[in-house]
Protein backbone atom coordinates (compact mmCIF):
# COMPACT_ATOMS: atom_id res chain seq x y z
CA UNK A 1 0.00 0.00 0.00
CA UNK A 2 1.44 3.36 -1.07
CA UNK A 3 -0.83 5.58 0.99
CA UNK A 4 -3.80 7.75 0.00
CA UNK A 5 -2.06 9.77 -2.75
CA UNK A 6 0.93 7.82 -4.06
CA UNK A 7 3.67 9.52 -6.05
CA UNK A 8 4.36 6.84 -8.62
CA UNK A 9 7.25 8.53 -10.41
CA UNK A 10 8.91 10.36 -7.53
CA UNK A 11 8.89 10.05 -3.78
CA UNK A 12 8.91 13.80 -3.17
CA UNK A 13 5.93 15.80 -1.93
CA UNK A 14 6.35 18.60 -4.47
CA UNK A 15 9.24 18.17 -6.89
CA UNK A 16 8.48 16.02 -9.91
CA UNK A 17 11.14 17.30 -12.29
CA UNK A 18 14.57 18.86 -11.94
CA UNK A 19 16.85 20.28 -14.63
CA UNK A 20 20.53 21.06 -14.06
CA UNK A 21 21.04 23.58 -16.86
CA UNK A 22 24.73 24.02 -16.08
CA UNK A 23 25.20 20.45 -17.37
CA UNK A 24 23.25 20.72 -20.64
CA UNK A 25 23.21 24.29 -22.05
CA UNK A 26 26.37 25.94 -23.32
CA UNK A 27 25.78 29.41 -21.84
CA UNK A 28 25.14 27.96 -18.40
CA UNK A 29 28.02 25.50 -18.76
CA UNK A 30 30.38 28.41 -19.50
CA UNK A 31 29.02 30.38 -16.54
CA UNK A 32 29.40 27.36 -14.25
CA UNK A 33 32.97 26.84 -15.47
CA UNK A 34 33.80 30.50 -14.73
CA UNK A 35 32.08 30.72 -11.36
CA UNK A 36 31.79 27.18 -10.04
CA UNK A 37 28.04 27.73 -9.77
CA UNK A 38 24.97 25.79 -10.78
CA UNK A 39 21.76 26.69 -12.62
CA UNK A 40 18.89 24.56 -11.34
CA UNK A 41 15.19 24.46 -12.20
CA UNK A 42 12.60 22.54 -10.20
CA UNK A 43 9.08 21.73 -11.39
CA UNK A 44 5.89 20.70 -9.67
CA UNK A 45 3.07 20.03 -12.10
CA UNK A 46 -0.46 19.98 -10.70
CA UNK A 47 0.45 20.08 -7.01
CA UNK A 48 -2.28 20.29 -4.39
CA UNK A 49 -2.60 23.95 -3.37
CA UNK A 50 -4.07 23.05 0.01
CA UNK A 51 -0.79 21.26 0.86
CA UNK A 52 1.26 24.37 -0.03
CA UNK A 53 -0.95 27.38 0.77
CA UNK A 54 1.79 30.04 0.55
CA UNK A 55 4.71 30.82 -1.71
CA UNK A 56 6.99 30.36 1.29
CA UNK A 57 5.65 26.80 1.71
CA UNK A 58 6.44 26.07 -1.94
CA UNK A 59 9.93 27.58 -1.79
CA UNK A 60 10.82 25.91 1.52
CA UNK A 61 9.67 22.51 0.24
CA UNK A 62 11.48 22.93 -3.08
CA UNK A 63 14.67 23.88 -1.24
CA UNK A 64 14.51 20.92 1.15
CA UNK A 65 13.84 18.51 -1.71
CA UNK A 66 16.59 20.03 -3.84
CA UNK A 67 19.15 19.35 -1.10
CA UNK A 68 17.87 15.79 -0.80
CA UNK A 69 18.10 15.27 -4.58
CA UNK A 70 21.43 17.08 -5.03
CA UNK A 71 23.15 17.06 -1.61
CA UNK A 72 26.25 18.80 -3.00
CA UNK A 73 24.21 22.01 -3.38
CA UNK A 74 23.47 22.22 0.34
CA UNK A 75 25.21 25.27 1.74
CA UNK A 76 25.66 26.86 -1.70
CA UNK A 77 25.06 30.60 -1.91
CA UNK A 78 21.80 31.31 -3.76
CA UNK A 79 22.29 34.17 -6.21
CA UNK A 80 18.77 34.23 -7.60
CA UNK A 81 15.57 32.42 -6.79
CA UNK A 82 12.32 32.84 -8.69
CA UNK A 83 8.97 31.17 -8.24
CA UNK A 84 6.71 31.05 -11.29
CA UNK A 85 3.30 29.76 -10.33
CA UNK A 86 1.09 29.36 -13.40
CA UNK A 87 -2.31 27.78 -13.77
CA UNK A 88 -2.14 27.37 -17.53
CA UNK A 89 -0.85 23.82 -17.76
CA UNK A 90 -3.04 21.15 -19.23
CA UNK A 91 -4.20 18.55 -16.76
CA UNK A 92 -5.16 15.03 -17.67
CA UNK A 93 -7.00 13.01 -15.05
CA UNK A 94 -6.60 9.25 -14.85
CA UNK A 95 -8.58 7.52 -17.58
CA UNK A 96 -8.43 10.40 -20.08
CA UNK A 97 -5.83 8.79 -22.36
CA UNK A 98 -8.40 6.92 -24.48
CA UNK A 99 -10.33 10.14 -25.21
CA UNK A 100 -7.39 12.12 -26.55
CA UNK A 101 -7.05 12.40 -30.34
CA UNK A 102 -4.05 10.91 -32.08
CA UNK A 103 -1.70 13.09 -34.13
CA UNK A 104 -3.09 11.88 -37.46
CA UNK A 105 -6.75 11.97 -38.48
CA UNK A 106 -8.93 10.56 -41.25
CA UNK A 107 -9.08 14.01 -42.89
CA UNK A 108 -6.21 14.65 -45.32
CA UNK A 109 -3.66 17.14 -43.96
CA UNK A 110 -5.50 17.57 -40.64
CA UNK A 111 -3.01 16.79 -37.91
CA UNK A 112 -2.93 17.46 -34.18
CA UNK A 113 0.03 18.34 -32.00
CA UNK A 114 0.35 19.52 -28.43
CA UNK A 115 0.53 18.30 -24.87
CA UNK A 116 -3.08 17.13 -25.08
CA UNK A 117 -2.84 14.49 -27.84
CA UNK A 118 -2.51 10.71 -27.44
CA UNK A 119 0.99 9.47 -28.16
CA UNK A 120 2.14 5.97 -29.16
CA UNK A 121 5.02 6.16 -26.67
CA UNK A 122 5.41 7.61 -23.15
CA UNK A 123 6.29 11.29 -22.87
CA UNK A 124 5.51 14.20 -20.57
CA UNK A 125 3.80 17.51 -21.26
CA UNK A 126 6.47 19.57 -23.04
CA UNK A 127 7.97 16.42 -24.50
CA UNK A 128 4.53 15.40 -25.78
CA UNK A 129 4.06 18.78 -27.44
CA UNK A 130 7.43 18.54 -29.21
CA UNK A 131 7.16 14.85 -30.09
CA UNK A 132 3.61 15.18 -31.42
CA UNK A 133 4.77 18.10 -33.56
CA UNK A 134 7.50 15.87 -34.97
CA UNK A 135 4.99 13.09 -35.62
CA UNK A 136 2.72 15.54 -37.45
CA UNK A 137 5.65 16.91 -39.48
CA UNK A 138 6.75 13.37 -40.31
CA UNK A 139 3.24 12.56 -41.57
CA UNK A 140 3.46 15.53 -43.94
CA UNK A 141 6.99 14.59 -45.03
CA UNK A 142 5.92 11.00 -45.68
CA UNK A 143 3.01 12.23 -47.81
CA UNK A 144 5.44 14.31 -49.85
CA UNK A 145 7.89 11.44 -50.22
CA UNK A 146 10.56 13.24 -48.19
CA UNK A 147 12.75 11.60 -45.56
CA UNK A 148 11.21 11.73 -42.10
CA UNK A 149 13.03 12.79 -38.93
CA UNK A 150 13.76 9.99 -36.45
CA UNK A 151 12.10 10.32 -33.05
CA UNK A 152 13.81 8.75 -30.05
CA UNK A 153 11.83 7.55 -27.05
CA UNK A 154 12.20 5.47 -23.94
CA UNK A 155 11.19 1.83 -24.22
CA UNK A 156 7.53 1.68 -23.13
CA UNK A 157 7.92 -1.09 -20.55
CA UNK A 158 7.31 -1.37 -16.82
CA UNK A 159 6.00 1.82 -15.22
CA UNK A 160 6.25 3.57 -18.62
CA UNK A 161 4.03 1.05 -20.40
CA UNK A 162 1.04 2.67 -22.11
C-alpha atoms as an extended CHARMM CRD file, in Angstrom:
* protein
*
       162  EXT
         1         1  UNK       CA              0.0000000000        0.0000000000        0.0000000000  PROA      1               0.0000000000
         2         2  UNK       CA              1.4400000000        3.3630000000       -1.0680000000  PROA      2               0.0000000000
         3         3  UNK       CA             -0.8300000000        5.5840000000        0.9880000000  PROA      3               0.0000000000
         4         4  UNK       CA             -3.8030000000        7.7470000000        0.0000000000  PROA      4               0.0000000000
         5         5  UNK       CA             -2.0590000000        9.7660000000       -2.7480000000  PROA      5               0.0000000000
         6         6  UNK       CA              0.9310000000        7.8220000000       -4.0610000000  PROA      6               0.0000000000
         7         7  UNK       CA              3.6670000000        9.5190000000       -6.0520000000  PROA      7               0.0000000000
         8         8  UNK       CA              4.3640000000        6.8380000000       -8.6240000000  PROA      8               0.0000000000
         9         9  UNK       CA              7.2500000000        8.5260000000      -10.4140000000  PROA      9               0.0000000000
        10        10  UNK       CA              8.9060000000       10.3640000000       -7.5260000000  PROA      10              0.0000000000
        11        11  UNK       CA              8.8920000000       10.0490000000       -3.7820000000  PROA      11              0.0000000000
        12        12  UNK       CA              8.9080000000       13.8010000000       -3.1700000000  PROA      12              0.0000000000
        13        13  UNK       CA              5.9250000000       15.7970000000       -1.9260000000  PROA      13              0.0000000000
        14        14  UNK       CA              6.3530000000       18.5950000000       -4.4710000000  PROA      14              0.0000000000
        15        15  UNK       CA              9.2380000000       18.1750000000       -6.8940000000  PROA      15              0.0000000000
        16        16  UNK       CA              8.4780000000       16.0180000000       -9.9110000000  PROA      16              0.0000000000
        17        17  UNK       CA             11.1360000000       17.3030000000      -12.2900000000  PROA      17              0.0000000000
        18        18  UNK       CA             14.5690000000       18.8630000000      -11.9440000000  PROA      18              0.0000000000
        19        19  UNK       CA             16.8550000000       20.2810000000      -14.6330000000  PROA      19              0.0000000000
        20        20  UNK       CA             20.5320000000       21.0580000000      -14.0600000000  PROA      20              0.0000000000
        21        21  UNK       CA             21.0400000000       23.5800000000      -16.8640000000  PROA      21              0.0000000000
        22        22  UNK       CA             24.7340000000       24.0160000000      -16.0800000000  PROA      22              0.0000000000
        23        23  UNK       CA             25.1990000000       20.4540000000      -17.3710000000  PROA      23              0.0000000000
        24        24  UNK       CA             23.2490000000       20.7240000000      -20.6410000000  PROA      24              0.0000000000
        25        25  UNK       CA             23.2140000000       24.2890000000      -22.0460000000  PROA      25              0.0000000000
        26        26  UNK       CA             26.3730000000       25.9380000000      -23.3220000000  PROA      26              0.0000000000
        27        27  UNK       CA             25.7780000000       29.4150000000      -21.8410000000  PROA      27              0.0000000000
        28        28  UNK       CA             25.1400000000       27.9570000000      -18.4040000000  PROA      28              0.0000000000
        29        29  UNK       CA             28.0180000000       25.4960000000      -18.7640000000  PROA      29              0.0000000000
        30        30  UNK       CA             30.3790000000       28.4080000000      -19.5020000000  PROA      30              0.0000000000
        31        31  UNK       CA             29.0200000000       30.3830000000      -16.5420000000  PROA      31              0.0000000000
        32        32  UNK       CA             29.4020000000       27.3600000000      -14.2530000000  PROA      32              0.0000000000
        33        33  UNK       CA             32.9740000000       26.8430000000      -15.4680000000  PROA      33              0.0000000000
        34        34  UNK       CA             33.8010000000       30.5010000000      -14.7330000000  PROA      34              0.0000000000
        35        35  UNK       CA             32.0800000000       30.7170000000      -11.3560000000  PROA      35              0.0000000000
        36        36  UNK       CA             31.7930000000       27.1760000000      -10.0390000000  PROA      36              0.0000000000
        37        37  UNK       CA             28.0440000000       27.7300000000       -9.7700000000  PROA      37              0.0000000000
        38        38  UNK       CA             24.9680000000       25.7850000000      -10.7850000000  PROA      38              0.0000000000
        39        39  UNK       CA             21.7620000000       26.6880000000      -12.6160000000  PROA      39              0.0000000000
        40        40  UNK       CA             18.8890000000       24.5600000000      -11.3350000000  PROA      40              0.0000000000
        41        41  UNK       CA             15.1950000000       24.4580000000      -12.2030000000  PROA      41              0.0000000000
        42        42  UNK       CA             12.6020000000       22.5350000000      -10.2000000000  PROA      42              0.0000000000
        43        43  UNK       CA              9.0760000000       21.7260000000      -11.3940000000  PROA      43              0.0000000000
        44        44  UNK       CA              5.8860000000       20.7000000000       -9.6700000000  PROA      44              0.0000000000
        45        45  UNK       CA              3.0650000000       20.0340000000      -12.1000000000  PROA      45              0.0000000000
        46        46  UNK       CA             -0.4640000000       19.9790000000      -10.7010000000  PROA      46              0.0000000000
        47        47  UNK       CA              0.4530000000       20.0770000000       -7.0100000000  PROA      47              0.0000000000
        48        48  UNK       CA             -2.2820000000       20.2860000000       -4.3880000000  PROA      48              0.0000000000
        49        49  UNK       CA             -2.6020000000       23.9520000000       -3.3750000000  PROA      49              0.0000000000
        50        50  UNK       CA             -4.0720000000       23.0510000000        0.0120000000  PROA      50              0.0000000000
        51        51  UNK       CA             -0.7920000000       21.2640000000        0.8620000000  PROA      51              0.0000000000
        52        52  UNK       CA              1.2580000000       24.3670000000       -0.0310000000  PROA      52              0.0000000000
        53        53  UNK       CA             -0.9490000000       27.3810000000        0.7670000000  PROA      53              0.0000000000
        54        54  UNK       CA              1.7900000000       30.0390000000        0.5540000000  PROA      54              0.0000000000
        55        55  UNK       CA              4.7140000000       30.8180000000       -1.7110000000  PROA      55              0.0000000000
        56        56  UNK       CA              6.9940000000       30.3630000000        1.2900000000  PROA      56              0.0000000000
        57        57  UNK       CA              5.6520000000       26.8040000000        1.7100000000  PROA      57              0.0000000000
        58        58  UNK       CA              6.4410000000       26.0710000000       -1.9400000000  PROA      58              0.0000000000
        59        59  UNK       CA              9.9310000000       27.5760000000       -1.7930000000  PROA      59              0.0000000000
        60        60  UNK       CA             10.8230000000       25.9060000000        1.5170000000  PROA      60              0.0000000000
        61        61  UNK       CA              9.6730000000       22.5050000000        0.2390000000  PROA      61              0.0000000000
        62        62  UNK       CA             11.4800000000       22.9300000000       -3.0820000000  PROA      62              0.0000000000
        63        63  UNK       CA             14.6740000000       23.8850000000       -1.2390000000  PROA      63              0.0000000000
        64        64  UNK       CA             14.5120000000       20.9240000000        1.1480000000  PROA      64              0.0000000000
        65        65  UNK       CA             13.8350000000       18.5150000000       -1.7050000000  PROA      65              0.0000000000
        66        66  UNK       CA             16.5940000000       20.0330000000       -3.8390000000  PROA      66              0.0000000000
        67        67  UNK       CA             19.1490000000       19.3460000000       -1.1050000000  PROA      67              0.0000000000
        68        68  UNK       CA             17.8750000000       15.7900000000       -0.8030000000  PROA      68              0.0000000000
        69        69  UNK       CA             18.1000000000       15.2680000000       -4.5830000000  PROA      69              0.0000000000
        70        70  UNK       CA             21.4340000000       17.0840000000       -5.0350000000  PROA      70              0.0000000000
        71        71  UNK       CA             23.1550000000       17.0550000000       -1.6120000000  PROA      71              0.0000000000
        72        72  UNK       CA             26.2510000000       18.8000000000       -3.0040000000  PROA      72              0.0000000000
        73        73  UNK       CA             24.2060000000       22.0100000000       -3.3840000000  PROA      73              0.0000000000
        74        74  UNK       CA             23.4730000000       22.2220000000        0.3400000000  PROA      74              0.0000000000
        75        75  UNK       CA             25.2150000000       25.2720000000        1.7420000000  PROA      75              0.0000000000
        76        76  UNK       CA             25.6570000000       26.8610000000       -1.6990000000  PROA      76              0.0000000000
        77        77  UNK       CA             25.0560000000       30.6020000000       -1.9080000000  PROA      77              0.0000000000
        78        78  UNK       CA             21.7950000000       31.3070000000       -3.7570000000  PROA      78              0.0000000000
        79        79  UNK       CA             22.2910000000       34.1690000000       -6.2130000000  PROA      79              0.0000000000
        80        80  UNK       CA             18.7710000000       34.2330000000       -7.6020000000  PROA      80              0.0000000000
        81        81  UNK       CA             15.5750000000       32.4230000000       -6.7910000000  PROA      81              0.0000000000
        82        82  UNK       CA             12.3230000000       32.8420000000       -8.6870000000  PROA      82              0.0000000000
        83        83  UNK       CA              8.9730000000       31.1670000000       -8.2430000000  PROA      83              0.0000000000
        84        84  UNK       CA              6.7110000000       31.0530000000      -11.2880000000  PROA      84              0.0000000000
        85        85  UNK       CA              3.3000000000       29.7600000000      -10.3350000000  PROA      85              0.0000000000
        86        86  UNK       CA              1.0870000000       29.3610000000      -13.3970000000  PROA      86              0.0000000000
        87        87  UNK       CA             -2.3110000000       27.7830000000      -13.7680000000  PROA      87              0.0000000000
        88        88  UNK       CA             -2.1450000000       27.3730000000      -17.5310000000  PROA      88              0.0000000000
        89        89  UNK       CA             -0.8490000000       23.8200000000      -17.7620000000  PROA      89              0.0000000000
        90        90  UNK       CA             -3.0350000000       21.1460000000      -19.2320000000  PROA      90              0.0000000000
        91        91  UNK       CA             -4.2050000000       18.5520000000      -16.7570000000  PROA      91              0.0000000000
        92        92  UNK       CA             -5.1600000000       15.0330000000      -17.6690000000  PROA      92              0.0000000000
        93        93  UNK       CA             -7.0010000000       13.0100000000      -15.0520000000  PROA      93              0.0000000000
        94        94  UNK       CA             -6.5990000000        9.2460000000      -14.8550000000  PROA      94              0.0000000000
        95        95  UNK       CA             -8.5840000000        7.5180000000      -17.5800000000  PROA      95              0.0000000000
        96        96  UNK       CA             -8.4290000000       10.4030000000      -20.0750000000  PROA      96              0.0000000000
        97        97  UNK       CA             -5.8300000000        8.7860000000      -22.3550000000  PROA      97              0.0000000000
        98        98  UNK       CA             -8.3970000000        6.9230000000      -24.4760000000  PROA      98              0.0000000000
        99        99  UNK       CA            -10.3330000000       10.1410000000      -25.2070000000  PROA      99              0.0000000000
       100       100  UNK       CA             -7.3920000000       12.1150000000      -26.5500000000  PROA      100             0.0000000000
       101       101  UNK       CA             -7.0550000000       12.3950000000      -30.3390000000  PROA      101             0.0000000000
       102       102  UNK       CA             -4.0510000000       10.9110000000      -32.0810000000  PROA      102             0.0000000000
       103       103  UNK       CA             -1.7030000000       13.0940000000      -34.1260000000  PROA      103             0.0000000000
       104       104  UNK       CA             -3.0870000000       11.8830000000      -37.4590000000  PROA      104             0.0000000000
       105       105  UNK       CA             -6.7480000000       11.9680000000      -38.4760000000  PROA      105             0.0000000000
       106       106  UNK       CA             -8.9290000000       10.5560000000      -41.2550000000  PROA      106             0.0000000000
       107       107  UNK       CA             -9.0830000000       14.0080000000      -42.8950000000  PROA      107             0.0000000000
       108       108  UNK       CA             -6.2090000000       14.6470000000      -45.3170000000  PROA      108             0.0000000000
       109       109  UNK       CA             -3.6630000000       17.1390000000      -43.9570000000  PROA      109             0.0000000000
       110       110  UNK       CA             -5.5030000000       17.5720000000      -40.6380000000  PROA      110             0.0000000000
       111       111  UNK       CA             -3.0060000000       16.7850000000      -37.9070000000  PROA      111             0.0000000000
       112       112  UNK       CA             -2.9310000000       17.4550000000      -34.1780000000  PROA      112             0.0000000000
       113       113  UNK       CA              0.0270000000       18.3410000000      -31.9970000000  PROA      113             0.0000000000
       114       114  UNK       CA              0.3500000000       19.5180000000      -28.4270000000  PROA      114             0.0000000000
       115       115  UNK       CA              0.5320000000       18.2960000000      -24.8670000000  PROA      115             0.0000000000
       116       116  UNK       CA             -3.0820000000       17.1350000000      -25.0820000000  PROA      116             0.0000000000
       117       117  UNK       CA             -2.8360000000       14.4860000000      -27.8420000000  PROA      117             0.0000000000
       118       118  UNK       CA             -2.5070000000       10.7110000000      -27.4450000000  PROA      118             0.0000000000
       119       119  UNK       CA              0.9870000000        9.4680000000      -28.1580000000  PROA      119             0.0000000000
       120       120  UNK       CA              2.1380000000        5.9730000000      -29.1650000000  PROA      120             0.0000000000
       121       121  UNK       CA              5.0190000000        6.1630000000      -26.6730000000  PROA      121             0.0000000000
       122       122  UNK       CA              5.4140000000        7.6050000000      -23.1520000000  PROA      122             0.0000000000
       123       123  UNK       CA              6.2910000000       11.2930000000      -22.8680000000  PROA      123             0.0000000000
       124       124  UNK       CA              5.5110000000       14.2000000000      -20.5680000000  PROA      124             0.0000000000
       125       125  UNK       CA              3.8040000000       17.5090000000      -21.2580000000  PROA      125             0.0000000000
       126       126  UNK       CA              6.4750000000       19.5670000000      -23.0360000000  PROA      126             0.0000000000
       127       127  UNK       CA              7.9690000000       16.4180000000      -24.4990000000  PROA      127             0.0000000000
       128       128  UNK       CA              4.5340000000       15.4000000000      -25.7850000000  PROA      128             0.0000000000
       129       129  UNK       CA              4.0620000000       18.7850000000      -27.4440000000  PROA      129             0.0000000000
       130       130  UNK       CA              7.4260000000       18.5410000000      -29.2060000000  PROA      130             0.0000000000
       131       131  UNK       CA              7.1560000000       14.8520000000      -30.0850000000  PROA      131             0.0000000000
       132       132  UNK       CA              3.6090000000       15.1760000000      -31.4180000000  PROA      132             0.0000000000
       133       133  UNK       CA              4.7700000000       18.0980000000      -33.5590000000  PROA      133             0.0000000000
       134       134  UNK       CA              7.5040000000       15.8740000000      -34.9670000000  PROA      134             0.0000000000
       135       135  UNK       CA              4.9870000000       13.0870000000      -35.6210000000  PROA      135             0.0000000000
       136       136  UNK       CA              2.7250000000       15.5440000000      -37.4490000000  PROA      136             0.0000000000
       137       137  UNK       CA              5.6510000000       16.9130000000      -39.4750000000  PROA      137             0.0000000000
       138       138  UNK       CA              6.7460000000       13.3650000000      -40.3120000000  PROA      138             0.0000000000
       139       139  UNK       CA              3.2390000000       12.5570000000      -41.5710000000  PROA      139             0.0000000000
       140       140  UNK       CA              3.4590000000       15.5310000000      -43.9450000000  PROA      140             0.0000000000
       141       141  UNK       CA              6.9850000000       14.5860000000      -45.0340000000  PROA      141             0.0000000000
       142       142  UNK       CA              5.9200000000       11.0020000000      -45.6790000000  PROA      142             0.0000000000
       143       143  UNK       CA              3.0120000000       12.2260000000      -47.8050000000  PROA      143             0.0000000000
       144       144  UNK       CA              5.4430000000       14.3130000000      -49.8500000000  PROA      144             0.0000000000
       145       145  UNK       CA              7.8910000000       11.4440000000      -50.2210000000  PROA      145             0.0000000000
       146       146  UNK       CA             10.5570000000       13.2380000000      -48.1890000000  PROA      146             0.0000000000
       147       147  UNK       CA             12.7510000000       11.6050000000      -45.5570000000  PROA      147             0.0000000000
       148       148  UNK       CA             11.2120000000       11.7350000000      -42.1020000000  PROA      148             0.0000000000
       149       149  UNK       CA             13.0310000000       12.7860000000      -38.9350000000  PROA      149             0.0000000000
       150       150  UNK       CA             13.7590000000        9.9870000000      -36.4540000000  PROA      150             0.0000000000
       151       151  UNK       CA             12.0960000000       10.3180000000      -33.0530000000  PROA      151             0.0000000000
       152       152  UNK       CA             13.8100000000        8.7480000000      -30.0530000000  PROA      152             0.0000000000
       153       153  UNK       CA             11.8330000000        7.5530000000      -27.0490000000  PROA      153             0.0000000000
       154       154  UNK       CA             12.1980000000        5.4720000000      -23.9430000000  PROA      154             0.0000000000
       155       155  UNK       CA             11.1940000000        1.8330000000      -24.2220000000  PROA      155             0.0000000000
       156       156  UNK       CA              7.5250000000        1.6780000000      -23.1350000000  PROA      156             0.0000000000
       157       157  UNK       CA              7.9150000000       -1.0860000000      -20.5500000000  PROA      157             0.0000000000
       158       158  UNK       CA              7.3080000000       -1.3720000000      -16.8240000000  PROA      158             0.0000000000
       159       159  UNK       CA              5.9960000000        1.8220000000      -15.2160000000  PROA      159             0.0000000000
       160       160  UNK       CA              6.2550000000        3.5660000000      -18.6210000000  PROA      160             0.0000000000
       161       161  UNK       CA              4.0270000000        1.0450000000      -20.4040000000  PROA      161             0.0000000000
       162       162  UNK       CA              1.0400000000        2.6710000000      -22.1060000000  PROA      162             0.0000000000
